[in-house]
CSV table of C-alpha atoms in Angstrom, one decimal:
chain,number,residue,atom,x,y,z
S,1,MET,CA,19.5,12.6,16.7
S,2,SER,CA,18.4,11.8,20.3
S,3,THR,CA,21.3,9.2,21.9
S,4,LYS,CA,18.3,7.3,23.4
S,5,GLU,CA,16.9,6.2,20.0
S,6,LYS,CA,17.1,2.3,19.6
S,7,LYS,CA,17.1,1.1,15.7
S,8,VAL,CA,14.9,-1.5,13.9
S,9,GLY,CA,16.7,-5.3,13.4
S,10,LEU,CA,16.4,-7.3,10.4
S,11,LEU,CA,12.9,-9.2,11.9
S,12,GLY,CA,11.2,-5.8,12.9
S,13,LEU,CA,11.7,-4.9,9.5
S,14,VAL,CA,10.1,-7.8,8.3
S,15,ALA,CA,7.5,-7.5,10.3
S,16,LEU,CA,6.4,-3.8,9.7
S,17,THR,CA,6.5,-4.6,6.2
S,18,VAL,CA,4.4,-7.5,5.9
S,19,SER,CA,1.9,-6.4,8.9
S,20,SER,CA,2.0,-3.2,6.4
S,21,VAL,CA,1.0,-5.5,3.2
S,22,VAL,CA,-0.7,-8.1,4.6
S,23,GLY,CA,-4.0,-6.1,6.0
S,24,GLY,CA,-7.9,-6.5,5.4
S,25,GLY,CA,-7.2,-7.1,1.2
S,26,VAL,CA,-6.1,-10.8,1.5
S,27,PHE,CA,-9.2,-12.1,3.7
S,28,ASN,CA,-11.8,-11.4,0.7
S,29,LEU,CA,-8.8,-11.8,-2.1
S,30,MET,CA,-10.4,-14.9,-3.2
S,31,SER,CA,-13.7,-13.8,-3.4
S,32,ASP,CA,-12.6,-10.6,-5.2
S,33,MET,CA,-10.8,-12.8,-8.1
S,34,ALA,CA,-13.6,-15.1,-8.1
S,35,LYS,CA,-16.1,-12.7,-9.3
S,36,SER,CA,-14.0,-12.3,-12.5
S,37,ALA,CA,-11.4,-15.3,-13.1
S,38,SER,CA,-11.3,-18.9,-12.4
S,39,ALA,CA,-8.4,-21.0,-10.5
S,40,GLY,CA,-6.1,-21.3,-13.4
S,41,PRO,CA,-6.5,-17.2,-14.3
S,42,THR,CA,-6.3,-16.7,-10.7
S,43,THR,CA,-3.1,-18.2,-10.2
S,44,ILE,CA,-1.4,-16.9,-13.6
S,45,ALA,CA,-2.7,-13.3,-12.2
S,46,LEU,CA,-1.4,-13.7,-9.2
S,47,ILE,CA,2.5,-14.9,-10.7
S,48,ILE,CA,2.3,-12.4,-12.6
S,49,SER,CA,1.5,-9.6,-10.3
S,50,GLY,CA,4.2,-11.6,-7.7
S,51,ILE,CA,6.9,-11.2,-10.8
S,52,GLY,CA,5.7,-7.5,-11.3
S,53,MET,CA,6.3,-6.6,-8.0
S,54,GLY,CA,9.2,-9.1,-7.4
S,55,ILE,CA,11.3,-7.1,-10.3
S,56,PHE,CA,10.2,-3.9,-8.3
S,57,VAL,CA,11.6,-5.4,-5.3
S,58,LEU,CA,14.6,-6.1,-6.8
S,59,CYS,CA,15.1,-2.4,-8.0
S,60,LEU,CA,14.7,-1.1,-4.6
S,61,GLN,CA,17.2,-3.9,-3.0
S,62,HIS,CA,19.2,-2.3,-5.7
S,63,PHE,CA,18.4,1.0,-5.1
S,64,ASN,CA,19.7,0.4,-1.2
S,65,GLU,CA,22.8,-0.9,-1.9
S,66,LYS,CA,24.1,1.8,-5.0
S,67,LEU,CA,22.9,5.1,-2.9
S,68,PRO,CA,23.1,3.7,1.0
S,69,GLU,CA,23.0,7.2,2.0
S,70,LEU,CA,19.3,8.0,1.2
S,71,ASP,CA,16.4,7.4,3.7
S,72,ALA,CA,12.8,6.7,3.3
S,73,GLY,CA,13.2,5.3,-0.1
S,74,ILE,CA,10.3,5.2,-1.6
S,75,TYR,CA,10.8,9.1,-3.0
S,76,SER,CA,13.7,9.6,-1.7
S,77,TYR,CA,14.8,7.1,-4.9
S,78,ALA,CA,12.7,9.0,-7.6
S,79,GLU,CA,14.2,11.9,-6.7
S,80,ALA,CA,17.8,10.8,-7.2
S,81,GLY,CA,17.1,10.2,-10.6
S,82,MET,CA,14.0,12.4,-11.6
S,83,GLY,CA,14.2,15.8,-9.4
S,84,SER,CA,13.2,17.4,-6.5
S,85,PHE,CA,9.4,18.1,-8.0
S,86,VAL,CA,8.9,13.9,-8.8
S,87,GLY,CA,10.5,13.4,-5.6
S,88,PHE,CA,7.7,16.1,-3.7
S,89,ASN,CA,5.1,14.2,-5.9
S,90,SER,CA,6.0,10.5,-5.1
S,91,ALA,CA,6.6,11.4,-1.5
S,92,LEU,CA,2.4,13.7,-1.3
S,93,GLY,CA,1.3,10.2,-3.4
S,94,TYR,CA,2.7,8.1,-0.8
S,95,TRP,CA,1.8,9.7,2.1
S,96,LEU,CA,-2.3,10.3,1.0
S,97,SER,CA,-2.1,6.9,0.1
S,98,ILE,CA,-1.2,5.9,3.8
S,99,PHE,CA,-3.0,8.0,6.2
S,100,LEU,CA,-6.5,7.3,3.6
S,101,GLY,CA,-5.7,3.7,4.6
S,102,ASN,CA,-5.2,4.1,7.9
S,103,VAL,CA,-9.2,5.3,8.6
S,104,ALA,CA,-10.3,1.9,6.5
S,105,LEU,CA,-7.9,0.2,8.3
S,106,GLY,CA,-10.0,1.3,11.6
S,107,SER,CA,-13.2,0.9,9.8
S,108,LEU,CA,-12.2,-2.7,9.0
S,109,ALA,CA,-11.1,-3.7,12.5
S,110,PHE,CA,-14.4,-2.5,14.5
S,111,SER,CA,-16.2,-4.0,11.4
S,112,ALA,CA,-14.6,-7.2,12.3
S,113,LEU,CA,-14.5,-6.8,15.8
S,114,GLY,CA,-18.7,-6.1,15.3
S,115,TYR,CA,-19.2,-9.8,14.7
S,116,PHE,CA,-18.1,-10.5,18.5
S,117,PHE,CA,-19.2,-7.1,19.6
S,118,PRO,CA,-23.0,-6.1,17.9
S,119,ILE,CA,-22.4,-2.5,19.2
S,120,PHE,CA,-19.8,-2.1,16.7
S,121,GLY,CA,-22.5,-2.3,13.6
S,122,ASP,CA,-20.5,-2.1,10.1
S,123,GLY,CA,-17.5,-0.5,11.8
S,124,SER,CA,-18.7,3.3,11.0
S,125,ASN,CA,-21.2,3.8,13.7
S,126,LEU,CA,-20.7,5.9,16.7
S,127,ALA,CA,-19.1,3.3,19.1
S,128,SER,CA,-16.6,2.5,16.1
S,129,VAL,CA,-15.2,6.2,16.2
S,130,ILE,CA,-15.2,6.4,19.3
S,131,GLY,CA,-13.3,3.2,19.5
S,132,ALA,CA,-11.0,3.4,16.6
S,133,SER,CA,-10.2,7.1,17.7
S,134,LEU,CA,-9.1,6.0,21.5
S,135,LEU,CA,-7.0,3.6,19.4
S,136,LEU,CA,-5.4,5.6,17.4
S,137,TRP,CA,-4.4,7.6,19.9
S,138,ILE,CA,-3.1,5.3,21.5
S,139,MET,CA,-1.0,3.7,18.7
S,140,HIS,CA,0.2,7.6,18.1
S,141,PHE,CA,1.9,8.0,21.7
S,142,THR,CA,3.5,3.9,21.6
S,143,ILE,CA,5.1,5.7,18.4
S,144,LEU,CA,6.2,8.1,19.7
S,145,LYS,CA,7.9,6.3,22.1
S,146,GLY,CA,10.5,5.5,19.5
S,147,ALA,CA,10.8,3.1,16.7
S,148,ASN,CA,12.5,0.0,18.0
S,149,PHE,CA,9.8,0.1,21.3
S,150,ALA,CA,7.1,0.6,18.3
S,151,ALA,CA,8.7,-2.0,16.3
S,152,ASN,CA,8.7,-4.6,18.7
S,153,ILE,CA,5.1,-3.9,19.8
S,154,ASN,CA,4.1,-4.7,15.8
S,155,GLY,CA,6.4,-7.5,15.9
S,156,ILE,CA,3.8,-9.1,18.5
S,157,ILE,CA,0.7,-8.2,16.3
S,158,THR,CA,2.6,-9.6,13.2
S,159,ILE,CA,2.7,-12.9,14.9
S,160,ALA,CA,-0.8,-12.5,16.4
S,161,LYS,CA,-2.2,-11.8,12.5
S,162,LEU,CA,-0.4,-14.7,11.0
S,163,ILE,CA,-1.5,-17.2,12.9
S,164,PRO,CA,-4.9,-17.5,12.0
S,165,LEU,CA,-3.8,-17.1,8.0
S,166,ALA,CA,-1.1,-19.9,8.8
S,167,ILE,CA,-3.8,-22.3,10.4
S,168,PHE,CA,-6.8,-21.3,7.3
S,169,ILE,CA,-3.7,-22.6,4.9
S,170,LEU,CA,-2.9,-25.6,6.3
S,171,THR,CA,-6.9,-26.4,6.7
S,172,LEU,CA,-7.1,-25.6,2.8
S,173,ILE,CA,-4.3,-27.8,2.4
S,174,ILE,CA,-5.6,-30.4,4.2
S,175,ALA,CA,-9.0,-30.2,2.8
S,176,PHE,CA,-7.8,-29.7,-0.5
S,177,ASP,CA,-10.4,-31.4,-3.6
S,178,ALA,CA,-8.1,-32.1,-6.5
S,179,ASP,CA,-11.3,-32.7,-8.8
S,180,LEU,CA,-13.1,-29.6,-7.8
S,181,PHE,CA,-9.8,-27.6,-8.1
S,182,SER,CA,-9.6,-28.9,-11.9
S,183,ALA,CA,-13.1,-28.9,-12.8
S,184,ASN,CA,-13.3,-25.8,-14.0
S,185,PHE,CA,-9.8,-24.9,-14.3
S,186,TRP,CA,-9.5,-22.2,-16.6
S,187,GLY,CA,-13.4,-21.0,-16.9
S,188,THR,CA,-13.9,-22.1,-20.6
S,189,VAL,CA,-16.6,-23.7,-22.2
S,190,ASN,CA,-14.4,-26.8,-22.9
S,191,ASN,CA,-12.1,-26.0,-19.5
S,192,ASP,CA,-9.1,-26.4,-22.4
S,193,PHE,CA,-6.4,-23.0,-22.2
S,194,ILE,CA,-8.7,-20.9,-24.8
S,195,TRP,CA,-6.6,-17.6,-24.3
S,196,ALA,CA,-9.5,-15.6,-26.2
S,197,GLU,CA,-11.4,-16.6,-22.9
S,198,VAL,CA,-8.5,-17.3,-20.5
S,199,GLY,CA,-6.4,-13.5,-21.1
S,200,PRO,CA,-9.3,-11.3,-20.4
S,201,GLN,CA,-9.8,-13.3,-16.7
S,202,ILE,CA,-6.2,-13.0,-16.2
S,203,SER,CA,-6.2,-9.1,-16.9
S,204,LYS,CA,-9.2,-8.6,-14.6
S,205,ALA,CA,-8.0,-10.5,-11.8
S,206,MET,CA,-4.7,-8.6,-11.9
S,207,VAL,CA,-6.5,-5.4,-10.9
S,208,SER,CA,-7.4,-7.0,-8.0
S,209,ALA,CA,-4.1,-8.6,-7.1
S,210,VAL,CA,-2.5,-5.5,-7.4
S,211,TRP,CA,-3.4,-3.4,-4.5
S,212,VAL,CA,-2.8,-6.3,-1.9
S,213,PHE,CA,1.0,-5.6,-2.7
S,214,VAL,CA,1.1,-2.4,-1.9
S,215,GLY,CA,3.3,-1.8,0.9
S,216,VAL,CA,5.9,-4.0,-0.5
S,217,GLU,CA,8.9,-1.7,0.1
S,218,GLY,CA,7.8,-0.9,3.7
S,219,ALA,CA,11.8,-2.0,4.8
S,220,VAL,CA,12.9,0.9,2.8
S,221,VAL,CA,10.5,3.7,4.3
S,222,TYR,CA,11.9,3.0,7.5
S,223,SER,CA,15.6,2.4,6.5
S,224,ALA,CA,16.5,5.5,8.4
S,225,ARG,CA,15.6,3.8,11.6
S,226,ALA,CA,17.5,0.5,10.3
S,227,ASN,CA,20.9,-1.1,12.7
S,228,ASN,CA,22.4,-0.9,9.4
S,229,LYS,CA,21.3,-0.4,5.5
S,230,GLN,CA,22.8,-4.2,4.9
S,231,ILE,CA,19.7,-5.6,6.6
S,232,VAL,CA,17.3,-3.1,4.6
S,233,GLY,CA,17.7,-5.2,1.3
S,234,ARG,CA,17.7,-8.7,3.0
S,235,ALA,CA,14.6,-7.5,5.0
S,236,ILE,CA,12.7,-6.3,1.5
S,237,ILE,CA,13.3,-9.8,0.1
S,238,LEU,CA,12.7,-11.6,3.0
S,239,SER,CA,9.3,-10.1,3.1
S,240,PHE,CA,8.3,-10.1,-0.6
S,241,VAL,CA,8.8,-13.8,-0.4
S,242,ILE,CA,6.8,-14.4,2.7
S,243,ILE,CA,4.0,-12.1,1.6
S,244,THR,CA,3.4,-13.7,-1.9
S,245,SER,CA,4.1,-17.1,-0.6
S,246,ILE,CA,0.7,-16.1,2.0
S,247,TYR,CA,-1.4,-14.9,-1.1
S,248,LEU,CA,-1.1,-17.5,-3.6
S,249,LEU,CA,-1.6,-20.1,-0.8
S,250,ALA,CA,-4.3,-18.6,0.8
S,251,THR,CA,-6.4,-17.5,-2.3
S,252,VAL,CA,-5.5,-20.6,-5.0
S,253,SER,CA,-6.4,-23.2,-2.6
S,254,SER,CA,-10.3,-21.5,-1.7
S,255,PHE,CA,-10.7,-22.8,-5.5
S,256,ALA,CA,-10.0,-26.6,-3.7
S,257,VAL,CA,-13.5,-26.4,-1.4
S,258,LEU,CA,-15.4,-23.9,-2.8
S,259,THR,CA,-16.5,-23.7,-6.4
S,260,GLN,CA,-15.8,-20.4,-8.3
S,261,PRO,CA,-19.5,-18.8,-8.1
S,262,GLU,CA,-19.7,-19.8,-4.6
S,263,LEU,CA,-16.6,-17.6,-4.1
S,264,ALA,CA,-17.6,-14.7,-6.2
S,265,ASN,CA,-20.9,-14.7,-3.7
S,266,LEU,CA,-19.3,-14.3,-0.4
S,267,ASP,CA,-19.8,-11.6,1.9
S,268,LYS,CA,-17.0,-9.7,3.5
S,269,PRO,CA,-14.5,-11.2,5.1
S,270,ALA,CA,-15.1,-14.0,2.3
S,271,MET,CA,-12.3,-16.0,4.0
S,272,ALA,CA,-14.0,-16.3,7.4
S,273,PHE,CA,-17.0,-18.4,5.5
S,274,VAL,CA,-14.3,-20.5,3.3
S,275,MET,CA,-13.0,-21.4,6.5
S,276,GLU,CA,-16.9,-22.7,8.0
S,277,SER,CA,-17.4,-24.3,5.0
S,278,VAL,CA,-14.5,-26.7,6.0
S,279,VAL,CA,-14.7,-26.8,9.7
S,280,GLY,CA,-17.7,-24.6,11.0
S,281,LYS,CA,-18.6,-21.7,13.0
S,282,TRP,CA,-15.1,-21.8,14.9
S,283,GLY,CA,-13.2,-21.2,11.3
S,284,ALA,CA,-15.7,-18.3,11.2
S,285,MET,CA,-14.4,-17.2,14.5
S,286,LEU,CA,-10.9,-17.5,14.1
S,287,ILE,CA,-10.9,-15.6,10.6
S,288,ASN,CA,-13.2,-12.8,11.8
S,289,ALA,CA,-10.5,-12.6,14.9
S,290,GLY,CA,-7.9,-12.4,12.6
S,291,VAL,CA,-9.4,-9.5,10.6
S,292,ALA,CA,-9.5,-7.5,13.3
S,293,ILE,CA,-5.9,-8.1,14.9
S,294,SER,CA,-4.9,-7.7,10.9
S,295,ALA,CA,-6.4,-4.9,10.8
S,296,ILE,CA,-4.8,-3.1,13.6
S,297,GLY,CA,-1.6,-4.6,12.8
S,298,CYS,CA,-1.2,-2.9,9.5
S,299,TRP,CA,-2.8,0.5,10.5
S,300,PHE,CA,0.0,0.1,13.1
S,301,ALA,CA,2.3,-0.1,10.9
S,302,CYS,CA,1.2,2.0,8.2
S,303,THR,CA,0.6,4.8,11.3
S,304,MET,CA,4.2,4.4,11.4
S,305,PHE,CA,4.8,5.0,7.7
S,306,SER,CA,2.4,7.7,7.4
S,307,GLY,CA,4.5,10.0,10.3
S,308,GLU,CA,8.1,8.8,9.0
S,309,ILE,CA,7.1,9.7,5.3
S,310,LEU,CA,6.8,13.5,6.1
S,311,TYR,CA,9.6,13.3,8.4
S,312,GLN,CA,12.5,12.7,6.0
S,313,ALA,CA,11.1,14.3,3.1
S,314,ALA,CA,11.3,17.3,5.7
S,315,LYS,CA,14.8,16.4,5.9
S,316,ASP,CA,15.6,16.4,2.3
S,317,GLU,CA,14.1,19.6,1.8
S,318,VAL,CA,10.7,18.7,-0.3
S,319,PHE,CA,8.2,19.1,2.8
S,320,PRO,CA,8.1,22.1,4.8
S,321,LYS,CA,10.7,22.7,8.0
S,322,PHE,CA,7.4,22.5,10.2
S,323,PHE,CA,7.6,18.3,9.5
S,324,LEU,CA,10.9,18.2,11.1
S,325,LYS,CA,10.1,18.1,14.9
S,326,GLU,CA,11.4,15.4,17.0
S,327,ASN,CA,11.1,14.4,20.5
S,328,LYS,CA,14.2,12.5,22.7
S,329,TYR,CA,13.1,9.3,21.5
S,330,ALA,CA,14.0,10.8,17.9
S,331,ALA,CA,10.4,10.5,17.0
S,332,PRO,CA,8.6,12.5,14.5
S,333,THR,CA,6.1,14.5,16.8
S,334,THR,CA,4.7,16.6,14.1
S,335,ALA,CA,4.7,14.5,11.5
S,336,LEU,CA,2.7,11.9,13.2
S,337,LEU,CA,0.4,14.6,14.8
S,338,VAL,CA,-0.5,16.0,11.5
S,339,SER,CA,-1.1,12.2,9.9
S,340,ASN,CA,-3.4,11.5,12.4
S,341,GLY,CA,-5.2,14.6,13.1
S,342,LEU,CA,-6.0,14.1,9.8
S,343,VAL,CA,-7.5,10.5,10.5
S,344,GLN,CA,-9.2,11.7,13.6
S,345,PHE,CA,-11.1,14.2,11.3
S,346,PHE,CA,-12.2,11.8,8.6
S,347,TYR,CA,-13.2,9.0,11.1
S,348,LEU,CA,-15.7,12.0,12.9
S,349,SER,CA,-16.5,12.8,9.2
S,350,LEU,CA,-17.8,9.0,8.8
S,351,LEU,CA,-20.6,10.4,11.6
S,352,ILE,CA,-22.0,12.9,9.3
S,353,ASN,CA,-21.6,11.9,5.6
S,354,ASP,CA,-19.1,9.1,4.6
S,355,ARG,CA,-19.4,10.2,0.9
S,356,ALA,CA,-16.0,12.7,1.2
S,357,TYR,CA,-13.7,10.1,2.5
S,358,ASN,CA,-15.1,7.6,-0.1
S,359,PHE,CA,-14.4,9.5,-2.5
S,360,MET,CA,-10.7,10.8,-1.0
S,361,ALA,CA,-9.8,7.1,-0.3
S,362,LEU,CA,-10.8,6.0,-4.0
S,363,LEU,CA,-8.3,8.9,-5.2
S,364,ALA,CA,-5.9,7.8,-2.9
S,365,SER,CA,-5.8,4.1,-4.1
S,366,SER,CA,-4.1,5.5,-7.6
S,367,THR,CA,-1.6,7.9,-5.9
S,368,MET,CA,0.2,5.3,-4.2
S,369,LEU,CA,1.4,3.9,-8.3
S,370,VAL,CA,3.1,7.5,-8.7
S,371,PRO,CA,5.6,6.6,-6.5
S,372,TYR,CA,6.2,3.0,-8.2
S,373,PHE,CA,6.3,4.9,-11.4
S,374,PHE,CA,8.5,7.2,-10.8
S,375,VAL,CA,11.0,4.9,-9.0
S,376,SER,CA,11.2,2.3,-11.5
S,377,LEU,CA,11.9,4.9,-14.2
S,378,SER,CA,14.4,6.4,-12.1
S,379,TYR,CA,15.9,3.4,-11.6
S,380,ALA,CA,16.1,2.6,-15.4
S,381,LYS,CA,17.7,6.3,-16.0
S,382,LEU,CA,20.2,5.6,-13.1
S,383,SER,CA,21.5,2.3,-14.2
S,384,TRP,CA,21.9,3.1,-17.3
S,385,LYS,CA,24.2,5.9,-15.8
S,386,TRP,CA,25.9,3.8,-13.8
S,387,ASP,CA,26.3,0.9,-16.2
S,388,GLU,CA,27.1,2.5,-19.1
S,389,LYS,CA,24.9,0.3,-21.5
S,390,VAL,CA,21.8,-1.7,-21.4
S,391,SER,CA,22.6,-3.9,-18.6
S,392,LYS,CA,20.4,-6.2,-16.7
S,393,ASN,CA,19.7,-3.3,-14.5
S,394,VAL,CA,18.4,-1.2,-16.7
S,395,PHE,CA,16.3,-4.0,-18.1
S,396,LEU,CA,14.9,-4.8,-14.9
S,397,GLY,CA,14.0,-1.1,-14.6
S,398,ILE,CA,12.1,-0.8,-18.2
S,399,ILE,CA,9.6,-4.0,-17.2
S,400,SER,CA,9.3,-2.5,-13.7
S,401,THR,CA,8.3,0.6,-15.6
S,402,ILE,CA,5.9,-0.7,-17.7
S,403,TYR,CA,4.1,-3.1,-15.3
S,404,MET,CA,3.7,-0.2,-13.1
S,405,ALA,CA,2.3,2.0,-16.2
S,406,TYR,CA,0.0,-0.7,-16.9
S,407,CYS,CA,-1.2,-1.2,-13.2
S,408,MET,CA,-2.3,2.5,-13.8
S,409,TYR,CA,-3.8,1.9,-16.9
S,410,ALA,CA,-5.4,-0.6,-16.0
S,411,SER,CA,-7.2,1.2,-13.2
S,412,GLY,CA,-8.8,3.6,-15.2
S,413,TYR,CA,-8.1,6.9,-17.0
S,414,THR,CA,-10.9,8.6,-15.0
S,415,TYR,CA,-8.6,7.2,-11.6
S,416,ILE,CA,-5.7,9.0,-12.5
S,417,LEU,CA,-7.0,12.4,-14.2
S,418,VAL,CA,-9.0,12.5,-10.9
S,419,THR,CA,-6.1,12.3,-8.5
S,420,THR,CA,-4.6,15.6,-10.0
S,421,LEU,CA,-7.2,17.1,-7.5
S,422,LEU,CA,-4.8,15.9,-4.6
S,423,PHE,CA,-1.6,16.8,-6.2
S,424,ALA,CA,-2.5,20.4,-7.9
S,425,PRO,CA,-3.1,21.7,-4.1
S,426,GLY,CA,-0.4,19.8,-2.8
S,427,MET,CA,2.2,21.7,-4.4
S,428,LEU,CA,1.8,24.4,-2.0
S,429,LEU,CA,3.6,22.8,0.3
S,430,TYR,CA,6.7,22.1,-2.4
S,431,ILE,CA,6.7,25.7,-3.4
S,432,THR,CA,6.5,26.7,0.9
S,433,ALA,CA,9.6,24.4,1.2
S,434,ARG,CA,12.0,25.2,-1.8
S,435,LYS,CA,11.3,28.7,-0.4
S,436,GLN,CA,12.0,28.2,3.1
S,437,HIS,CA,15.4,26.8,1.8
S,438,ASN,CA,15.9,29.6,-1.0
S,439,LYS,CA,16.1,27.0,-3.8
S,440,GLN,CA,14.8,27.9,-7.3
S,441,VAL,CA,11.1,26.3,-7.4
S,442,PHE,CA,10.9,24.7,-10.4
S,443,ASN,CA,13.2,24.4,-13.5
S,444,LYS,CA,11.7,24.2,-17.0
S,445,ALA,CA,10.6,20.8,-17.4
S,446,GLU,CA,8.9,20.8,-14.0
S,447,PHE,CA,7.5,23.9,-14.5
S,448,ILE,CA,5.1,22.2,-17.5
S,449,GLY,CA,4.5,19.2,-15.3
S,450,ALA,CA,3.3,21.4,-12.8
S,451,ILE,CA,0.7,23.4,-15.3
S,452,PHE,CA,-0.3,19.6,-16.5
S,453,VAL,CA,-1.3,18.7,-13.1
S,454,ILE,CA,-3.0,21.8,-12.9
S,455,VAL,CA,-4.9,21.7,-15.9
S,456,GLY,CA,-5.5,17.9,-15.1
S,457,ALA,CA,-7.1,19.3,-11.7
S,458,VAL,CA,-9.5,22.0,-13.7
S,459,LEU,CA,-10.3,19.6,-16.3
S,460,SER,CA,-11.6,17.1,-13.6
S,461,ILE,CA,-13.7,19.4,-12.0
S,462,TYR,CA,-15.0,20.4,-15.3
S,463,LEU,CA,-15.7,16.6,-16.0
S,464,MET,CA,-17.4,16.0,-12.8
S,465,LEU,CA,-19.8,19.2,-13.1
S,466,ASN,CA,-21.1,17.8,-17.1
S,467,GLY,CA,-21.0,14.6,-15.4
S,468,THR,CA,-18.8,13.1,-17.9
S,469,ILE,CA,-17.3,11.9,-14.8
S,470,ASP,CA,-19.4,10.6,-11.8
S,471,VAL,CA,-17.8,9.7,-8.7
S,472,THR,CA,-20.0,8.1,-7.3
S,473,ASN,CA,-20.0,5.1,-9.9
S,474,MET,CA,-16.4,4.8,-9.9
């Protein structure tokens, strides 16, 4: 590794994680949740989701302590407990979700800028594609200057994106109307807690809450670039506390300034209209600027992650050697080029037909749950081995696994089934990597798993052709 590489400190890791998680979702979360839940069920859904992801975070923190030699842990932890093939699919699922999400973030950023500069329209016209493309490659060459330099730039962006959110939260706390907040708190006929009516609201709201926590493991992904492994665990916990606090305060307090129906019918970004209802036009301007900065910040952090995950996977011999090339600053040049080249391709495709990207992005949103599930399962398995009993750690691993399984179930079986269309051809990368290192491609269990993935892909194609699965309505 180059001696010119400068490592990332605690604040840099926290900024990377917060920036990669708090993207565009928080700015519309209050409206998304209000469509299916009132204030009480929304609060419970966020708390349950926070607890579920919090347990997952504790698993990651303990993994970091027990296996400090592992880098880019979101997939290497899955590999440690479940084998190379599971590790590969976890890495592939994570990378797919990250790089396709970057396309959406670029479009969102320029859509927000369109509020101030109408030339950018809805974020998918020619001006937006040109602007997003220029910004993409500015990010690319900035990241090539090394992890510490890029993390410092990201830290500045993170501070800039948190300022509008902080102003929004403080404004709503000051404007908090307790009577409005409690008027329809449970969303039931008599506003009493009736589980038969509250439960379905919580379940539906949780589906919206799941996705806004994606990326909370960011500090682990960049652990190889950290000053030391001890700060990674602290960065994970601190980031999670900041992220959860933002979501709870920004979302729940919105029910104290507008009614549930009003929140549910807001255009995007809903936070801008909530702020405007309290302070006037300048509030909408502030939040729209925040959306643009937040999307760009999240995009920048996730661009760093997209190259890092391919590079670390190649180091662990589950991706081809092709992705191992570095420059003098120890930046993963080929991995970044491939990731950003694909992002550029999808930007250009938006000008011709956005259906292909929309379909791929739909699949990618589900692929992130694959590594989360296998990391949780791996933690439960390895904790049993380490502790030799049903310990607290085993229990946490089981709870995290159940929670991730529920999230996959809640997203719908068609989403999970159709994601095999991404994993099946991806196996060619795994086969190439194994052969490059003269290793057995599949053991018996892995071969059976590969067959299931291929069968799932073939079944998905069949069900789409006969109309059973309608991808335009997923």
